[in-house]
Amino acid sequence: SAVISQKPSRDICQRGTSLTIQCQVDSQVTMMFWYRQQPGQSLTLIATANQGSEATYESGFVIDKFPISRPNLTFSTLTVSNMSPEDSSIYLCSVDRAGAGEQYFGPGTRLTVT
Amino acid sequence: GENVEQHPSTLSVQEGDSAVIKCTYSDSASNYFPWYKQELGKGPQLIIDIRSNVGEKKDQRIAVTLNKTAKHFSLHITETQPEDSAVYFCAAEARDDKIIFGKGTRLHILP
């Protein structure tokens, strides 16, 4: 498995502002992922963030709204830009250490936009 | 692309009884099927997984079965305990190595 931490754990933000979420892993990993989980819903993949390449975004998610950085093999950030109440969700990062499909998740960041 | 259906959405069982959650998938090329448990306020936790080269896998009170022909897999929890109460997600690995999740099952263990 992997030990994954996220900051902040929760935040309340005003519409129109931006929030950057940090994801720190206890060991080097190639594959990192960012998910969104709306209240009471399943997980939706936002993007894949592999070190050394640009993030790959899923349909419905764009870089201008969710810019991602992956400066090294243990860290990544996701920014939620120009927020609206519809962005209120839990944002989760995950890693696949062995490249075998086993993903391990961080504790999530609970975002409320007012 | 891959689609994962999960049933039931809510399940209540008496403590000590067994719970079964069922999932189907659409892409016959999928060969990895993890199950996650998510407790309130926490991230999903990988609890068991199965690959297509086996039909069943067991870890203490939990087991997963896979029927590749029918494209369905199930999670079985025996001797349920209060700490088993959580949301459970099944998932399947798609052709592009991404994980596609089911909609989740909220499991309530009744005292």
PDB file of C-alpha atoms in Angstrom:
ATOM      1  CA  SER A   1       0.000   0.000   0.000  1.00  0.00           C
ATOM      2  CA  ALA A   2       1.034   3.671   0.297  1.00  0.00           C
ATOM      3  CA  VAL A   3       0.648   6.442   2.837  1.00  0.00           C
ATOM      4  CA  ILE A   4      -0.994   9.415   1.169  1.00  0.00           C
ATOM      5  CA  SER A   5      -1.805  12.761   2.739  1.00  0.00           C
ATOM      6  CA  GLN A   6      -3.832  15.642   1.380  1.00  0.00           C
ATOM      7  CA  LYS A   7      -3.997  19.281   2.344  1.00  0.00           C
ATOM      8  CA  PRO A   8      -6.283  20.902   3.205  1.00  0.00           C
ATOM      9  CA  SER A   9      -8.638  18.273   4.602  1.00  0.00           C
ATOM     10  CA  ARG A  10     -11.545  20.646   4.080  1.00  0.00           C
ATOM     11  CA  ASP A  11     -12.209  24.216   3.089  1.00  0.00           C
ATOM     12  CA  ILE A  12     -15.048  26.626   2.536  1.00  0.00           C
ATOM     13  CA  CYS A  13     -14.425  29.026  -0.328  1.00  0.00           C
ATOM     14  CA  GLN A  14     -16.249  31.847  -2.006  1.00  0.00           C
ATOM     15  CA  ARG A  15     -17.332  31.594  -5.615  1.00  0.00           C
ATOM     16  CA  GLY A  16     -14.883  33.005  -8.111  1.00  0.00           C
ATOM     17  CA  THR A  17     -11.827  32.115  -6.056  1.00  0.00           C
ATOM     18  CA  SER A  18      -9.358  29.252  -6.554  1.00  0.00           C
ATOM     19  CA  LEU A  19      -8.112  26.524  -4.227  1.00  0.00           C
ATOM     20  CA  THR A  20      -4.991  24.399  -4.593  1.00  0.00           C
ATOM     21  CA  ILE A  21      -5.076  20.918  -3.098  1.00  0.00           C
ATOM     22  CA  GLN A  22      -1.836  19.139  -2.279  1.00  0.00           C
ATOM     23  CA  CYS A  23      -1.196  15.409  -2.390  1.00  0.00           C
ATOM     24  CA  GLN A  24       1.922  13.931  -0.765  1.00  0.00           C
ATOM     25  CA  VAL A  25       2.969  10.268  -1.005  1.00  0.00           C
ATOM     26  CA  ASP A  26       5.417   8.484   1.277  1.00  0.00           C
ATOM     27  CA  SER A  27       7.319   6.904  -1.613  1.00  0.00           C
ATOM     28  CA  GLN A  28       8.036   7.535  -5.258  1.00  0.00           C
ATOM     29  CA  VAL A  29       5.223   6.642  -7.627  1.00  0.00           C
ATOM     30  CA  THR A  30       4.872   7.126 -11.354  1.00  0.00           C
ATOM     31  CA  MET A  31       1.114   7.144 -11.681  1.00  0.00           C
ATOM     32  CA  MET A  32      -1.080   9.552  -9.741  1.00  0.00           C
ATOM     33  CA  PHE A  33      -4.733  10.296 -10.279  1.00  0.00           C
ATOM     34  CA  TRP A  34      -7.189  12.984  -9.233  1.00  0.00           C
ATOM     35  CA  TYR A  35     -10.843  12.141  -8.655  1.00  0.00           C
ATOM     36  CA  ARG A  36     -13.971  14.054  -7.744  1.00  0.00           C
ATOM     37  CA  GLN A  37     -16.699  12.563  -5.581  1.00  0.00           C
ATOM     38  CA  GLN A  38     -19.884  14.582  -5.335  1.00  0.00           C
ATOM     39  CA  PRO A  39     -21.998  14.088  -2.195  1.00  0.00           C
ATOM     40  CA  GLY A  40     -23.397  10.570  -2.033  1.00  0.00           C
ATOM     41  CA  GLN A  41     -21.989   9.683  -5.436  1.00  0.00           C
ATOM     42  CA  SER A  42     -19.313   7.499  -6.927  1.00  0.00           C
ATOM     43  CA  LEU A  43     -15.819   8.534  -7.970  1.00  0.00           C
ATOM     44  CA  THR A  44     -15.185  10.316 -11.244  1.00  0.00           C
ATOM     45  CA  LEU A  45     -11.684  10.534 -12.668  1.00  0.00           C
ATOM     46  CA  ILE A  46     -10.584  14.101 -13.392  1.00  0.00           C
ATOM     47  CA  ALA A  47      -7.100  13.452 -14.755  1.00  0.00           C
ATOM     48  CA  THR A  48      -4.042  11.259 -14.692  1.00  0.00           C
ATOM     49  CA  ALA A  49      -0.851  12.995 -13.568  1.00  0.00           C
ATOM     50  CA  ASN A  50       2.320  11.121 -14.410  1.00  0.00           C
ATOM     51  CA  GLN A  51       5.640  12.690 -13.567  1.00  0.00           C
ATOM     52  CA  GLY A  52       7.496  13.991 -16.592  1.00  0.00           C
ATOM     53  CA  SER A  53       4.471  14.476 -18.789  1.00  0.00           C
ATOM     54  CA  GLU A  54       1.464  16.724 -19.048  1.00  0.00           C
ATOM     55  CA  ALA A  55      -1.629  15.643 -17.175  1.00  0.00           C
ATOM     56  CA  THR A  56      -4.238  13.797 -19.205  1.00  0.00           C
ATOM     57  CA  TYR A  57      -7.794  15.017 -18.609  1.00  0.00           C
ATOM     58  CA  GLU A  58     -11.000  13.044 -18.879  1.00  0.00           C
ATOM     59  CA  SER A  59     -13.967  14.143 -20.895  1.00  0.00           C
ATOM     60  CA  GLY A  60     -15.709  17.027 -19.186  1.00  0.00           C
ATOM     61  CA  PHE A  61     -12.619  18.290 -17.373  1.00  0.00           C
ATOM     62  CA  VAL A  62     -10.250  20.919 -18.777  1.00  0.00           C
ATOM     63  CA  ILE A  63      -6.856  22.204 -17.794  1.00  0.00           C
ATOM     64  CA  ASP A  64      -7.991  25.811 -17.417  1.00  0.00           C
ATOM     65  CA  LYS A  65     -10.479  24.778 -14.732  1.00  0.00           C
ATOM     66  CA  PHE A  66      -8.378  22.067 -13.045  1.00  0.00           C
ATOM     67  CA  PRO A  67      -4.677  22.759 -13.591  1.00  0.00           C
ATOM     68  CA  ILE A  68      -2.429  20.039 -12.204  1.00  0.00           C
ATOM     69  CA  SER A  69       1.234  20.070 -11.296  1.00  0.00           C
ATOM     70  CA  ARG A  70       3.443  17.020 -10.795  1.00  0.00           C
ATOM     71  CA  PRO A  71       6.907  18.365  -9.954  1.00  0.00           C
ATOM     72  CA  ASN A  72       8.332  15.093  -8.640  1.00  0.00           C
ATOM     73  CA  LEU A  73       7.509  11.459  -7.913  1.00  0.00           C
ATOM     74  CA  THR A  74       6.015  12.072  -4.457  1.00  0.00           C
ATOM     75  CA  PHE A  75       3.914  15.197  -4.885  1.00  0.00           C
ATOM     76  CA  SER A  76       1.107  16.666  -6.955  1.00  0.00           C
ATOM     77  CA  THR A  77      -1.315  19.566  -6.769  1.00  0.00           C
ATOM     78  CA  LEU A  78      -4.780  20.091  -8.201  1.00  0.00           C
ATOM     79  CA  THR A  79      -6.188  23.598  -8.456  1.00  0.00           C
ATOM     80  CA  VAL A  80      -9.904  24.209  -8.684  1.00  0.00           C
ATOM     81  CA  SER A  81     -10.181  27.563 -10.478  1.00  0.00           C
ATOM     82  CA  ASN A  82     -12.898  30.176 -10.586  1.00  0.00           C
ATOM     83  CA  MET A  83     -15.051  28.084  -8.289  1.00  0.00           C
ATOM     84  CA  SER A  84     -18.830  27.877  -8.335  1.00  0.00           C
ATOM     85  CA  PRO A  85     -21.166  26.029  -5.940  1.00  0.00           C
ATOM     86  CA  GLU A  86     -21.252  23.132  -8.436  1.00  0.00           C
ATOM     87  CA  ASP A  87     -17.597  22.486  -7.595  1.00  0.00           C
ATOM     88  CA  SER A  88     -18.546  21.528  -4.038  1.00  0.00           C
ATOM     89  CA  SER A  89     -17.255  17.966  -3.774  1.00  0.00           C
ATOM     90  CA  ILE A  90     -14.671  15.732  -2.233  1.00  0.00           C
ATOM     91  CA  TYR A  91     -11.431  15.744  -4.213  1.00  0.00           C
ATOM     92  CA  LEU A  92      -9.251  12.661  -3.900  1.00  0.00           C
ATOM     93  CA  CYS A  93      -5.812  11.770  -5.124  1.00  0.00           C
ATOM     94  CA  SER A  94      -4.710   8.205  -5.643  1.00  0.00           C
ATOM     95  CA  VAL A  95      -1.553   6.382  -6.651  1.00  0.00           C
ATOM     96  CA  ASP A  96      -0.750   3.174  -8.446  1.00  0.00           C
ATOM     97  CA  ARG A  97       2.621   2.140  -7.069  1.00  0.00           C
ATOM     98  CA  ALA A  98       3.231  -1.019  -8.997  1.00  0.00           C
ATOM     99  CA  GLY A  99       1.492  -0.129 -12.242  1.00  0.00           C
ATOM    100  CA  ALA A 100      -0.692  -3.178 -11.743  1.00  0.00           C
ATOM    101  CA  GLY A 101      -3.984  -1.370 -11.314  1.00  0.00           C
ATOM    102  CA  GLU A 102      -4.034  -1.300  -7.495  1.00  0.00           C
ATOM    103  CA  GLN A 103      -4.906   2.269  -6.569  1.00  0.00           C
ATOM    104  CA  TYR A 104      -4.551   3.656  -3.070  1.00  0.00           C
ATOM    105  CA  PHE A 105      -6.415   6.789  -2.093  1.00  0.00           C
ATOM    106  CA  GLY A 106      -5.693   9.756   0.063  1.00  0.00           C
ATOM    107  CA  PRO A 107      -8.205  10.886   2.722  1.00  0.00           C
ATOM    108  CA  GLY A 108      -9.755  13.481   0.435  1.00  0.00           C
ATOM    109  CA  THR A 109     -10.338  17.218   0.537  1.00  0.00           C
ATOM    110  CA  ARG A 110     -13.900  18.290   1.249  1.00  0.00           C
ATOM    111  CA  LEU A 111     -14.606  21.527  -0.615  1.00  0.00           C
ATOM    112  CA  THR A 112     -17.651  23.692  -0.098  1.00  0.00           C
ATOM    113  CA  VAL A 113     -18.174  26.684  -2.363  1.00  0.00           C
ATOM    114  CA  THR A 114     -20.578  29.382  -1.191  1.00  0.00           C
TER     115      THR A 114
ATOM    116  CA  GLY B   1     -15.829   2.053 -22.947  1.00  0.00           C
ATOM    117  CA  GLU B   2     -16.151   0.059 -19.747  1.00  0.00           C
ATOM    118  CA  ASN B   3     -19.376   0.354 -17.730  1.00  0.00           C
ATOM    119  CA  VAL B   4     -19.838  -1.070 -14.231  1.00  0.00           C
ATOM    120  CA  GLU B   5     -23.258  -1.666 -12.711  1.00  0.00           C
ATOM    121  CA  GLN B   6     -23.600  -2.332  -8.972  1.00  0.00           C
ATOM    122  CA  HIS B   7     -26.508  -3.675  -6.928  1.00  0.00           C
ATOM    123  CA  PRO B   8     -28.067  -3.094  -4.508  1.00  0.00           C
ATOM    124  CA  SER B   9     -27.618   0.597  -3.790  1.00  0.00           C
ATOM    125  CA  THR B  10     -28.523   0.034  -0.146  1.00  0.00           C
ATOM    126  CA  LEU B  11     -28.296  -3.156   1.904  1.00  0.00           C
ATOM    127  CA  SER B  12     -29.271  -3.773   5.514  1.00  0.00           C
ATOM    128  CA  VAL B  13     -28.308  -7.019   7.232  1.00  0.00           C
ATOM    129  CA  GLN B  14     -28.505  -8.250  10.784  1.00  0.00           C
ATOM    130  CA  GLU B  15     -25.216  -8.414  12.624  1.00  0.00           C
ATOM    131  CA  GLY B  16     -23.733 -11.866  12.167  1.00  0.00           C
ATOM    132  CA  ASP B  17     -25.492 -12.508   8.863  1.00  0.00           C
ATOM    133  CA  SER B  18     -23.853 -12.427   5.433  1.00  0.00           C
ATOM    134  CA  ALA B  19     -23.919  -9.600   2.914  1.00  0.00           C
ATOM    135  CA  VAL B  20     -23.566  -9.952  -0.847  1.00  0.00           C
ATOM    136  CA  ILE B  21     -22.971  -7.134  -3.334  1.00  0.00           C
ATOM    137  CA  LYS B  22     -23.093  -7.820  -7.048  1.00  0.00           C
ATOM    138  CA  CYS B  23     -21.528  -6.040 -10.018  1.00  0.00           C
ATOM    139  CA  THR B  24     -21.528  -6.486 -13.762  1.00  0.00           C
ATOM    140  CA  TYR B  25     -19.136  -5.045 -16.315  1.00  0.00           C
ATOM    141  CA  SER B  26     -19.343  -4.540 -20.051  1.00  0.00           C
ATOM    142  CA  ASP B  27     -15.814  -4.869 -21.479  1.00  0.00           C
ATOM    143  CA  SER B  28     -14.718  -8.494 -21.851  1.00  0.00           C
ATOM    144  CA  ALA B  29     -11.081  -7.305 -22.008  1.00  0.00           C
ATOM    145  CA  SER B  30     -11.148  -6.162 -18.363  1.00  0.00           C
ATOM    146  CA  ASN B  31      -9.072  -8.423 -16.153  1.00  0.00           C
ATOM    147  CA  TYR B  32      -8.706  -6.627 -12.816  1.00  0.00           C
ATOM    148  CA  PHE B  33     -11.558  -6.050 -10.369  1.00  0.00           C
ATOM    149  CA  PRO B  34     -10.919  -4.254  -7.058  1.00  0.00           C
ATOM    150  CA  TRP B  35     -13.345  -3.590  -4.224  1.00  0.00           C
ATOM    151  CA  TYR B  36     -13.166  -0.501  -2.044  1.00  0.00           C
ATOM    152  CA  LYS B  37     -14.666   0.321   1.335  1.00  0.00           C
ATOM    153  CA  GLN B  38     -15.330   3.967   2.166  1.00  0.00           C
ATOM    154  CA  GLU B  39     -16.149   5.022   5.694  1.00  0.00           C
ATOM    155  CA  LEU B  40     -17.669   8.389   6.447  1.00  0.00           C
ATOM    156  CA  GLY B  41     -15.164  11.205   6.019  1.00  0.00           C
ATOM    157  CA  LYS B  42     -12.421   8.963   4.653  1.00  0.00           C
ATOM    158  CA  GLY B  43     -10.972   8.022   1.308  1.00  0.00           C
ATOM    159  CA  PRO B  44     -11.787   4.656  -0.302  1.00  0.00           C
ATOM    160  CA  GLN B  45      -9.762   1.739   1.045  1.00  0.00           C
ATOM    161  CA  LEU B  46      -8.819  -1.199  -1.164  1.00  0.00           C
ATOM    162  CA  ILE B  47     -10.091  -4.276   0.697  1.00  0.00           C
ATOM    163  CA  ILE B  48      -9.781  -7.077  -1.831  1.00  0.00           C
ATOM    164  CA  ASP B  49      -9.254  -7.548  -5.545  1.00  0.00           C
ATOM    165  CA  ILE B  50      -9.360 -10.321  -8.092  1.00  0.00           C
ATOM    166  CA  ARG B  51      -7.752 -10.869 -11.463  1.00  0.00           C
ATOM    167  CA  SER B  52      -9.256 -12.795 -14.318  1.00  0.00           C
ATOM    168  CA  ASN B  53      -6.993 -15.801 -13.939  1.00  0.00           C
ATOM    169  CA  VAL B  54      -8.855 -16.897 -10.776  1.00  0.00           C
ATOM    170  CA  GLY B  55     -12.522 -17.419  -9.996  1.00  0.00           C
ATOM    171  CA  GLU B  56     -12.511 -16.754  -6.285  1.00  0.00           C
ATOM    172  CA  LYS B  57     -10.361 -15.074  -3.659  1.00  0.00           C
ATOM    173  CA  LYS B  58     -10.836 -15.011   0.083  1.00  0.00           C
ATOM    174  CA  ASP B  59      -9.380 -12.924   2.882  1.00  0.00           C
ATOM    175  CA  GLN B  60     -10.751 -13.784   6.330  1.00  0.00           C
ATOM    176  CA  ARG B  61     -14.435 -12.756   6.331  1.00  0.00           C
ATOM    177  CA  ILE B  62     -14.499 -11.292   2.850  1.00  0.00           C
ATOM    178  CA  ALA B  63     -14.433 -13.102  -0.470  1.00  0.00           C
ATOM    179  CA  VAL B  64     -14.836 -12.106  -4.090  1.00  0.00           C
ATOM    180  CA  THR B  65     -16.026 -14.283  -6.939  1.00  0.00           C
ATOM    181  CA  LEU B  66     -15.640 -13.651 -10.655  1.00  0.00           C
ATOM    182  CA  ASN B  67     -17.550 -15.115 -13.572  1.00  0.00           C
ATOM    183  CA  LYS B  68     -15.808 -13.922 -16.741  1.00  0.00           C
ATOM    184  CA  THR B  69     -18.251 -15.616 -19.053  1.00  0.00           C
ATOM    185  CA  ALA B  70     -21.187 -13.794 -17.531  1.00  0.00           C
ATOM    186  CA  LYS B  71     -19.116 -10.661 -16.834  1.00  0.00           C
ATOM    187  CA  HIS B  72     -20.121 -10.373 -13.229  1.00  0.00           C
ATOM    188  CA  PHE B  73     -18.337 -10.383  -9.896  1.00  0.00           C
ATOM    189  CA  SER B  74     -19.522 -10.315  -6.308  1.00  0.00           C
ATOM    190  CA  LEU B  75     -18.341  -9.389  -2.830  1.00  0.00           C
ATOM    191  CA  HIS B  76     -19.311 -11.632   0.060  1.00  0.00           C
ATOM    192  CA  ILE B  77     -18.946 -10.576   3.691  1.00  0.00           C
ATOM    193  CA  THR B  78     -19.644 -13.260   6.279  1.00  0.00           C
ATOM    194  CA  GLU B  79     -20.335 -12.877  10.003  1.00  0.00           C
ATOM    195  CA  THR B  80     -20.947  -9.166   9.568  1.00  0.00           C
ATOM    196  CA  GLN B  81     -19.924  -6.812  12.340  1.00  0.00           C
ATOM    197  CA  PRO B  82     -20.868  -3.183  13.097  1.00  0.00           C
ATOM    198  CA  GLU B  83     -17.551  -1.957  11.692  1.00  0.00           C
ATOM    199  CA  ASP B  84     -18.531  -3.384   8.306  1.00  0.00           C
ATOM    200  CA  SER B  85     -21.054  -0.538   7.949  1.00  0.00           C
ATOM    201  CA  ALA B  86     -19.757   1.646   5.100  1.00  0.00           C
ATOM    202  CA  VAL B  87     -20.144   2.340   1.399  1.00  0.00           C
ATOM    203  CA  TYR B  88     -18.639  -0.334  -0.837  1.00  0.00           C
ATOM    204  CA  PHE B  89     -17.568   0.284  -4.428  1.00  0.00           C
ATOM    205  CA  CYS B  90     -16.785  -2.324  -7.026  1.00  0.00           C
ATOM    206  CA  ALA B  91     -14.577  -1.382  -9.950  1.00  0.00           C
ATOM    207  CA  ALA B  92     -13.103  -2.734 -13.150  1.00  0.00           C
ATOM    208  CA  GLU B  93      -9.913  -1.802 -14.948  1.00  0.00           C
ATOM    209  CA  ALA B  94     -10.632  -0.480 -18.426  1.00  0.00           C
ATOM    210  CA  ARG B  95      -8.508  -1.023 -21.538  1.00  0.00           C
ATOM    211  CA  ASP B  96      -6.581   2.194 -20.931  1.00  0.00           C
ATOM    212  CA  ASP B  97      -5.651   1.054 -17.387  1.00  0.00           C
ATOM    213  CA  LYS B  98      -8.123   3.420 -15.742  1.00  0.00           C
ATOM    214  CA  ILE B  99     -10.397   2.198 -12.982  1.00  0.00           C
ATOM    215  CA  ILE B 100     -14.139   2.514 -13.583  1.00  0.00           C
ATOM    216  CA  PHE B 101     -16.230   2.499 -10.400  1.00  0.00           C
ATOM    217  CA  GLY B 102     -19.731   1.284  -9.713  1.00  0.00           C
ATOM    218  CA  LYS B 103     -22.181   3.626  -8.047  1.00  0.00           C
ATOM    219  CA  GLY B 104     -21.667   2.138  -4.605  1.00  0.00           C
ATOM    220  CA  THR B 105     -23.622   0.136  -2.037  1.00  0.00           C
ATOM    221  CA  ARG B 106     -24.416   1.585   1.369  1.00  0.00           C
ATOM    222  CA  LEU B 107     -24.217  -1.336   3.816  1.00  0.00           C
ATOM    223  CA  HIS B 108     -25.946  -1.029   7.189  1.00  0.00           C
ATOM    224  CA  ILE B 109     -25.270  -3.641   9.850  1.00  0.00           C
ATOM    225  CA  LEU B 110     -28.243  -3.820  12.196  1.00  0.00           C
ATOM    226  CA  PRO B 111     -27.695  -4.635  15.885  1.00  0.00           C
TER     227      PRO B 111
END
